[in-house]
Structure formats: structure tokens, C-alpha cells
PDB file of C-alpha atoms and ligand atoms in Angstrom:
ATOM      1  CA  MET A   1      -0.069   0.042  -0.011  1.00 84.00           C
ATOM      2  CA  ALA A   2       1.236   3.584  -0.906  1.00 96.00           C
ATOM      3  CA  ILE A   3      -0.115   7.009  -0.154  1.00 97.00           C
ATOM      4  CA  HIS A   4       1.047   9.614  -2.596  1.00 97.00           C
ATOM      5  CA  LEU A   5       0.859  13.338  -1.590  1.00 97.00           C
ATOM      6  CA  HIS A   6       0.295  16.006  -4.495  1.00 97.00           C
ATOM      7  CA  GLU A   7       0.299  19.613  -4.161  1.00 97.00           C
ATOM      8  CA  GLY A   8      -2.551  21.473  -5.862  1.00 97.00           C
ATOM      9  CA  ASP A   9      -3.515  18.953  -8.531  1.00 98.00           C
ATOM     10  CA  LEU A  10      -3.051  15.287  -9.633  1.00 98.00           C
ATOM     11  CA  PRO A  11      -0.102  14.534 -11.746  1.00 98.00           C
ATOM     12  CA  ASP A  12      -0.471  13.988 -15.527  1.00 97.00           C
ATOM     13  CA  GLY A  13      -1.372  10.632 -16.963  1.00 94.00           C
ATOM     14  CA  LEU A  14      -2.802   8.971 -13.620  1.00 96.00           C
ATOM     15  CA  ASP A  15      -5.342   6.329 -14.676  1.00 96.00           C
ATOM     16  CA  PHE A  16      -7.864   5.370 -12.015  1.00 97.00           C
ATOM     17  CA  GLY A  17      -9.796   2.842 -14.383  1.00 97.00           C
ATOM     18  CA  ALA A  18     -13.513   2.710 -14.481  1.00 98.00           C
ATOM     19  CA  SER A  19     -14.262   3.850 -10.948  1.00 98.00           C
ATOM     20  CA  VAL A  20     -12.446   5.871  -8.459  1.00 98.00           C
ATOM     21  CA  ALA A  21     -13.143   6.390  -4.758  1.00 98.00           C
ATOM     22  CA  VAL A  22     -12.935  10.177  -3.750  1.00 98.00           C
ATOM     23  CA  ASP A  23     -13.314  11.835  -0.345  1.00 98.00           C
ATOM     24  CA  SER A  24     -12.526  15.494   0.799  1.00 98.00           C
ATOM     25  CA  GLU A  25     -11.442  17.161   3.901  1.00 97.00           C
ATOM     26  CA  THR A  26     -12.405  20.702   4.589  1.00 98.00           C
ATOM     27  CA  MET A  27     -11.966  23.364   7.441  1.00 97.00           C
ATOM     28  CA  GLY A  28     -15.429  22.592   8.551  1.00 97.00           C
ATOM     29  CA  LEU A  29     -19.147  21.560   7.514  1.00 95.00           C
ATOM     30  CA  ASN A  30     -20.145  24.927   6.081  1.00 97.00           C
ATOM     31  CA  PRO A  31     -19.033  25.015   2.197  1.00 97.00           C
ATOM     32  CA  HIS A  32     -19.515  28.743   2.129  1.00 97.00           C
ATOM     33  CA  ARG A  33     -17.301  29.464   5.112  1.00 97.00           C
ATOM     34  CA  ASP A  34     -14.930  26.390   5.170  1.00 98.00           C
ATOM     35  CA  ARG A  35     -12.696  25.913   2.300  1.00 98.00           C
ATOM     36  CA  LEU A  36     -11.636  22.773   0.678  1.00 98.00           C
ATOM     37  CA  CYS A  37      -8.236  21.542   1.805  1.00 98.00           C
ATOM     38  CA  VAL A  38      -7.715  17.870   0.572  1.00 98.00           C
ATOM     39  CA  VAL A  39      -9.247  15.537  -1.925  1.00 98.00           C
ATOM     40  CA  GLN A  40      -8.376  11.854  -1.637  1.00 98.00           C
ATOM     41  CA  LEU A  41      -8.590   9.270  -4.396  1.00 98.00           C
ATOM     42  CA  SER A  42      -8.026   5.473  -4.770  1.00 98.00           C
ATOM     43  CA  ALA A  43      -8.726   3.076  -7.680  1.00 98.00           C
ATOM     44  CA  GLY A  44      -9.392   0.496  -5.066  1.00 97.00           C
ATOM     45  CA  ASP A  45      -6.076  -1.101  -5.432  1.00 97.00           C
ATOM     46  CA  GLY A  46      -4.774  -0.268  -2.011  1.00 97.00           C
ATOM     47  CA  ASN A  47      -3.074   2.842  -3.084  1.00 98.00           C
ATOM     48  CA  ALA A  48      -4.177   6.307  -2.320  1.00 98.00           C
ATOM     49  CA  HIS A  49      -3.555   9.637  -3.724  1.00 98.00           C
ATOM     50  CA  LEU A  50      -3.933  12.993  -1.782  1.00 98.00           C
ATOM     51  CA  VAL A  51      -4.285  16.250  -3.347  1.00 98.00           C
ATOM     52  CA  ARG A  52      -3.475  19.211  -0.929  1.00 97.00           C
ATOM     53  CA  PHE A  53      -4.769  22.726  -1.753  1.00 98.00           C
ATOM     54  CA  GLY A  54      -3.394  25.759  -0.371  1.00 96.00           C
ATOM     55  CA  LYS A  55      -5.936  28.649   0.241  1.00 94.00           C
ATOM     56  CA  GLY A  56      -7.369  30.028  -2.930  1.00 92.00           C
ATOM     57  CA  GLU A  57      -5.271  27.601  -5.006  1.00 95.00           C
ATOM     58  CA  TYR A  58      -8.059  25.614  -6.989  1.00 97.00           C
ATOM     59  CA  ASN A  59      -6.565  25.611 -10.293  1.00 96.00           C
ATOM     60  CA  ALA A  60      -6.505  21.641 -10.796  1.00 98.00           C
ATOM     61  CA  PRO A  61      -7.110  20.827 -14.420  1.00 98.00           C
ATOM     62  CA  ASN A  62      -6.337  17.068 -14.043  1.00 98.00           C
ATOM     63  CA  LEU A  63      -8.645  16.562 -10.877  1.00 98.00           C
ATOM     64  CA  LYS A  64     -11.306  18.645 -12.546  1.00 98.00           C
ATOM     65  CA  ALA A  65     -11.276  16.486 -15.770  1.00 98.00           C
ATOM     66  CA  LEU A  66     -11.478  13.390 -13.675  1.00 98.00           C
ATOM     67  CA  MET A  67     -14.512  14.508 -11.832  1.00 98.00           C
ATOM     68  CA  ALA A  68     -16.298  15.540 -15.056  1.00 98.00           C
ATOM     69  CA  ASN A  69     -15.186  12.291 -17.064  1.00 98.00           C
ATOM     70  CA  PRO A  70     -18.372  10.386 -17.808  1.00 98.00           C
ATOM     71  CA  ASP A  71     -16.551   7.090 -18.185  1.00 98.00           C
ATOM     72  CA  VAL A  72     -15.210   7.097 -14.589  1.00 98.00           C
ATOM     73  CA  THR A  73     -17.755   6.614 -11.637  1.00 98.00           C
ATOM     74  CA  LYS A  74     -16.933   8.646  -8.528  1.00 98.00           C
ATOM     75  CA  ILE A  75     -17.457   6.460  -5.384  1.00 98.00           C
ATOM     76  CA  PHE A  76     -18.126   8.644  -2.278  1.00 98.00           C
ATOM     77  CA  HIS A  77     -19.476   7.982   1.231  1.00 98.00           C
ATOM     78  CA  TYR A  78     -21.869  10.835   1.636  1.00 98.00           C
ATOM     79  CA  ALA A  79     -21.691  12.215  -1.835  1.00 98.00           C
ATOM     80  CA  ARG A  80     -23.972  15.114  -1.003  1.00 98.00           C
ATOM     81  CA  PHE A  81     -21.262  17.077   0.828  1.00 98.00           C
ATOM     82  CA  ASP A  82     -18.244  16.292  -1.158  1.00 98.00           C
ATOM     83  CA  VAL A  83     -20.021  17.057  -4.568  1.00 98.00           C
ATOM     84  CA  ALA A  84     -21.111  20.314  -3.163  1.00 98.00           C
ATOM     85  CA  VAL A  85     -17.593  21.300  -1.748  1.00 98.00           C
ATOM     86  CA  ILE A  86     -16.085  20.065  -5.156  1.00 98.00           C
ATOM     87  CA  LYS A  87     -18.549  22.124  -6.995  1.00 98.00           C
ATOM     88  CA  LYS A  88     -17.962  25.296  -4.763  1.00 98.00           C
ATOM     89  CA  TYR A  89     -14.159  25.253  -4.902  1.00 98.00           C
ATOM     90  CA  LEU A  90     -13.333  23.590  -8.201  1.00 98.00           C
ATOM     91  CA  GLY A  91     -16.340  24.774 -10.173  1.00 98.00           C
ATOM     92  CA  VAL A  92     -16.994  21.215 -11.586  1.00 98.00           C
ATOM     93  CA  ASP A  93     -19.982  19.113 -11.677  1.00 97.00           C
ATOM     94  CA  THR A  94     -18.987  15.553 -10.521  1.00 98.00           C
ATOM     95  CA  THR A  95     -20.472  12.833 -12.811  1.00 98.00           C
ATOM     96  CA  PRO A  96     -21.431   9.941 -12.602  1.00 98.00           C
ATOM     97  CA  ILE A  97     -21.811   9.450  -8.814  1.00 98.00           C
ATOM     98  CA  TYR A  98     -22.173   6.400  -6.499  1.00 98.00           C
ATOM     99  CA  CYS A  99     -22.670   6.945  -2.904  1.00 98.00           C
ATOM    100  CA  THR A 100     -22.196   4.241  -0.440  1.00 98.00           C
ATOM    101  CA  LYS A 101     -24.270   5.917   2.326  1.00 98.00           C
ATOM    102  CA  ILE A 102     -27.286   6.178  -0.007  1.00 98.00           C
ATOM    103  CA  ALA A 103     -26.804   2.482  -1.188  1.00 98.00           C
ATOM    104  CA  SER A 104     -26.452   1.500   2.578  1.00 98.00           C
ATOM    105  CA  LYS A 105     -29.661   3.088   3.552  1.00 98.00           C
ATOM    106  CA  LEU A 106     -31.537   1.521   0.695  1.00 98.00           C
ATOM    107  CA  VAL A 107     -30.427  -1.992   1.505  1.00 98.00           C
ATOM    108  CA  ARG A 108     -28.909  -2.117   5.177  1.00 98.00           C
ATOM    109  CA  THR A 109     -32.694  -1.468   6.467  1.00 98.00           C
ATOM    110  CA  TYR A 110     -31.794  -3.827   9.607  1.00 98.00           C
ATOM    111  CA  THR A 111     -29.653  -1.016  10.983  1.00 98.00           C
ATOM    112  CA  ASP A 112     -29.556   2.766  11.464  1.00 97.00           C
ATOM    113  CA  ARG A 113     -25.777   2.885  11.608  1.00 98.00           C
ATOM    114  CA  HIS A 114     -24.830   4.039   8.152  1.00 98.00           C
ATOM    115  CA  GLY A 115     -21.500   5.874   8.958  1.00 97.00           C
ATOM    116  CA  LEU A 116     -18.441   4.898   7.073  1.00 97.00           C
ATOM    117  CA  LYS A 117     -16.883   3.337  10.083  1.00 97.00           C
ATOM    118  CA  ASP A 118     -19.858   0.842  10.656  1.00 97.00           C
ATOM    119  CA  LEU A 119     -20.279   0.246   6.863  1.00 98.00           C
ATOM    120  CA  VAL A 120     -16.508  -0.732   6.358  1.00 97.00           C
ATOM    121  CA  ARG A 121     -16.435  -2.827   9.500  1.00 97.00           C
ATOM    122  CA  GLU A 122     -19.345  -4.907   8.373  1.00 98.00           C
ATOM    123  CA  LEU A 123     -18.647  -5.048   4.653  1.00 97.00           C
ATOM    124  CA  ALA A 124     -14.990  -4.982   4.272  1.00 96.00           C
ATOM    125  CA  GLY A 125     -13.852  -6.275   7.882  1.00 96.00           C
ATOM    126  CA  VAL A 126     -11.721  -3.294   8.493  1.00 96.00           C
ATOM    127  CA  ASP A 127     -11.612  -1.227  11.791  1.00 95.00           C
ATOM    128  CA  LEU A 128     -11.202   2.511  10.767  1.00 94.00           C
ATOM    129  CA  ASN A 129      -9.403   4.825  13.101  1.00 87.00           C
ATOM    130  CA  LYS A 130     -11.432   8.148  12.930  1.00 82.00           C
ATOM    131  CA  GLN A 131      -9.164  10.101  15.457  1.00 79.00           C
ATOM    132  CA  GLN A 132      -7.911  12.580  12.938  1.00 80.00           C
ATOM    133  CA  GLN A 133     -11.499  13.404  11.532  1.00 79.00           C
ATOM    134  CA  SER A 134     -11.307  16.713  13.527  1.00 85.00           C
ATOM    135  CA  SER A 135      -7.955  18.182  12.712  1.00 93.00           C
ATOM    136  CA  ASP A 136      -6.543  21.245  10.866  1.00 96.00           C
ATOM    137  CA  TRP A 137      -6.485  20.275   7.404  1.00 96.00           C
ATOM    138  CA  GLY A 138      -5.785  23.675   6.207  1.00 96.00           C
ATOM    139  CA  ALA A 139      -2.028  23.296   7.795  1.00 95.00           C
ATOM    140  CA  ASP A 140       0.785  23.708   5.264  1.00 92.00           C
ATOM    141  CA  VAL A 141       2.296  20.338   6.265  1.00 93.00           C
ATOM    142  CA  ILE A 142      -0.139  17.362   6.579  1.00 93.00           C
ATOM    143  CA  SER A 143       0.940  14.976   9.596  1.00 95.00           C
ATOM    144  CA  ASP A 144       1.584  11.305   8.959  1.00 95.00           C
ATOM    145  CA  ALA A 145      -1.619  10.509  11.197  1.00 94.00           C
ATOM    146  CA  GLN A 146      -3.694  12.921   9.030  1.00 96.00           C
ATOM    147  CA  ARG A 147      -2.379  11.299   5.775  1.00 96.00           C
ATOM    148  CA  ASP A 148      -3.117   7.811   7.002  1.00 96.00           C
ATOM    149  CA  TYR A 149      -6.569   8.776   8.096  1.00 96.00           C
ATOM    150  CA  ALA A 150      -7.492  10.644   4.869  1.00 97.00           C
ATOM    151  CA  ALA A 151      -6.210   7.691   2.774  1.00 97.00           C
ATOM    152  CA  SER A 152      -8.260   5.196   4.959  1.00 97.00           C
ATOM    153  CA  ASP A 153     -11.382   7.142   4.063  1.00 97.00           C
ATOM    154  CA  VAL A 154     -11.081   6.086   0.328  1.00 98.00           C
ATOM    155  CA  LEU A 155      -9.211   2.783   0.542  1.00 98.00           C
ATOM    156  CA  TYR A 156     -12.321   0.628   1.311  1.00 98.00           C
ATOM    157  CA  LEU A 157     -15.134   2.141  -0.894  1.00 98.00           C
ATOM    158  CA  HIS A 158     -14.684  -0.167  -3.548  1.00 98.00           C
ATOM    159  CA  ALA A 159     -14.910  -3.211  -1.411  1.00 98.00           C
ATOM    160  CA  ALA A 160     -18.116  -1.689   0.197  1.00 98.00           C
ATOM    161  CA  LYS A 161     -19.515  -0.752  -3.173  1.00 98.00           C
ATOM    162  CA  GLU A 162     -19.163  -4.456  -4.415  1.00 98.00           C
ATOM    163  CA  LYS A 163     -21.007  -5.869  -1.395  1.00 98.00           C
ATOM    164  CA  LEU A 164     -23.658  -2.966  -1.476  1.00 98.00           C
ATOM    165  CA  ASP A 165     -24.277  -3.636  -5.250  1.00 98.00           C
ATOM    166  CA  MET A 166     -24.914  -7.474  -4.528  1.00 98.00           C
ATOM    167  CA  MET A 167     -27.394  -6.477  -1.755  1.00 98.00           C
ATOM    168  CA  LEU A 168     -28.958  -3.854  -3.963  1.00 98.00           C
ATOM    169  CA  ALA A 169     -29.493  -6.445  -6.744  1.00 98.00           C
ATOM    170  CA  ARG A 170     -30.848  -8.999  -4.444  1.00 98.00           C
ATOM    171  CA  GLU A 171     -33.357  -6.771  -2.841  1.00 98.00           C
ATOM    172  CA  GLY A 172     -34.435  -5.265  -6.274  1.00 98.00           C
ATOM    173  CA  ARG A 173     -33.232  -1.808  -5.487  1.00 98.00           C
ATOM    174  CA  THR A 174     -30.384  -1.102  -7.980  1.00 98.00           C
ATOM    175  CA  GLU A 175     -32.571   1.175 -10.212  1.00 98.00           C
ATOM    176  CA  LEU A 176     -33.906   3.099  -7.253  1.00 98.00           C
ATOM    177  CA  ALA A 177     -30.141   3.578  -6.084  1.00 98.00           C
ATOM    178  CA  GLU A 178     -29.114   4.724  -9.553  1.00 98.00           C
ATOM    179  CA  ALA A 179     -31.920   7.323  -9.703  1.00 98.00           C
ATOM    180  CA  ALA A 180     -31.085   8.608  -6.083  1.00 98.00           C
ATOM    181  CA  PHE A 181     -27.467   8.946  -7.376  1.00 98.00           C
ATOM    182  CA  ARG A 182     -28.388  10.806 -10.443  1.00 98.00           C
ATOM    183  CA  PHE A 183     -30.333  13.307  -8.257  1.00 98.00           C
ATOM    184  CA  LEU A 184     -27.379  14.169  -6.066  1.00 98.00           C
ATOM    185  CA  PRO A 185     -26.003  17.004  -7.998  1.00 97.00           C
ATOM    186  CA  VAL A 186     -29.352  18.641  -7.580  1.00 97.00           C
ATOM    187  CA  ARG A 187     -29.269  18.106  -3.728  1.00 98.00           C
ATOM    188  CA  ALA A 188     -25.775  19.569  -3.589  1.00 98.00           C
ATOM    189  CA  GLU A 189     -27.045  22.513  -5.664  1.00 97.00           C
ATOM    190  CA  LEU A 190     -29.911  22.927  -3.239  1.00 98.00           C
ATOM    191  CA  ASP A 191     -27.562  22.964  -0.233  1.00 98.00           C
ATOM    192  CA  LEU A 192     -25.153  25.654  -1.844  1.00 98.00           C
ATOM    193  CA  ALA A 193     -28.433  27.735  -2.604  1.00 98.00           C
ATOM    194  CA  GLY A 194     -29.231  27.769   1.058  1.00 97.00           C
ATOM    195  CA  PHE A 195     -31.793  24.908   1.226  1.00 97.00           C
ATOM    196  CA  GLU A 196     -29.401  22.711   3.152  1.00 95.00           C
ATOM    197  CA  PRO A 197     -31.514  22.150   6.263  1.00 94.00           C
ATOM    198  CA  MET A 198     -34.906  21.732   4.261  1.00 95.00           C
ATOM    199  CA  ASP A 199     -36.208  18.344   2.721  1.00 95.00           C
ATOM    200  CA  ILE A 200     -38.055  19.988  -0.352  1.00 95.00           C
ATOM    201  CA  PHE A 201     -40.107  16.652  -0.463  1.00 95.00           C
ATOM    202  CA  ALA A 202     -41.517  16.871   2.918  1.00 96.00           C
ATOM    203  CA  HIS A 203     -45.097  17.903   3.423  1.00 96.00           C
ATOM    204  CA  SER A 204     -44.288  20.666   5.696  1.00 88.00           C
TER     205      SER A 204
HETATM  206 MN1   MN B 301     -12.943  11.998   5.162  1.00 92.61          MN
END
């Protein structure tokens, strides 16, 4: 397993194949206030690539092209947030999208534990260490602990997706999941437009 750290963009010529796991680290949970600091990527091969952004340095043509590439599925856990942050800071619409949290909610109806830690423990047999979740991702130098944590958030999403896809097929919910994934860019747009606390489908 190797973790590669890049400044400001992915290097030229990196090939992630048909699907890439993606996560982001920010200064906080409000995309309008809290800037994007790191984007993590993995082809599901045990290796991770971390792209670190300095404040205001979001000219990342290779990463933007990957996010927009219609032939590469971007696998997230809670895509709603990452897609909004990527749109806000990189100015790109991520497509196509797979979200392991939505897939989990559609098939793991026997539990209400849909966090990444619980999902990866059950579906990949890996116990994630979330200690660095709340840390200063805007620092000029990413610590080894931060680096390992950031990588672990993308290393097991392919394995989780594989299990979730089998469960979705078994329960007849594959098409429903795909339709929900297609709606994610709209949900992210609503969040950025100020409708984040609101369920626009709710009666009241
Ligand atoms: Mn993360």
C-alpha cells in the first residue's frame, strides 16, 4: 500500500480505471465558510492519492477533468457534501456518482448505523481509526496521522460498493439507487443555494 501526496492537482497521466473512490477534507461543515483542503482518491487497489490545496489555489485541471469524466464513476461516502464542496471550490459538476451511504440506507434496513466506520467494519472487515477526523486540514504540512486517516477514507469504498451492489440487486433496488445517485448533483446545488436544512419533498 502506498499513499502519494500531491500539491494542488493530480499529476499528468494517472489512470484510475472505471471507478475511483473520492473523499474530501475541509475546514468544517459549511462549504461557504469552510474551504476545501484535501481531496483523496483511490482506484481500489490499496493505493491512495492525496491532493492538498493551499488557500485559494484551486486551479487543478487534471482533478477537474477526472471529476467530470463520464467514463469514470466517482464513489463517495455521503456524496452530497463532497459534491457540493467540489462544485463550490473546483467549479466542476461531478458525474457519474455512486454513494455508499445512500446504497447502505436502501439495503441495510436492519440498522440505522450508516457511518463509514460501521459500513467498512461490516462490509470490508476493517476497523477504521477516525481520530484525525477533526483536525486542521488547512495546515501547510499534513501530519503522518492525518495522511493515513485521509487515505483510509477512500481505500475501502470499492470493497463496500461491491457488497452493496450485490445487496441492491438481491433486494431489487438497483434502479432506485441509480436514480437517487443521479439526483445528487441537484441536492448539492440545493445545499449551496441555502436549502441545506430543508427536505423539499417533505409535506411541511
Ligand atoms: Mn474523510
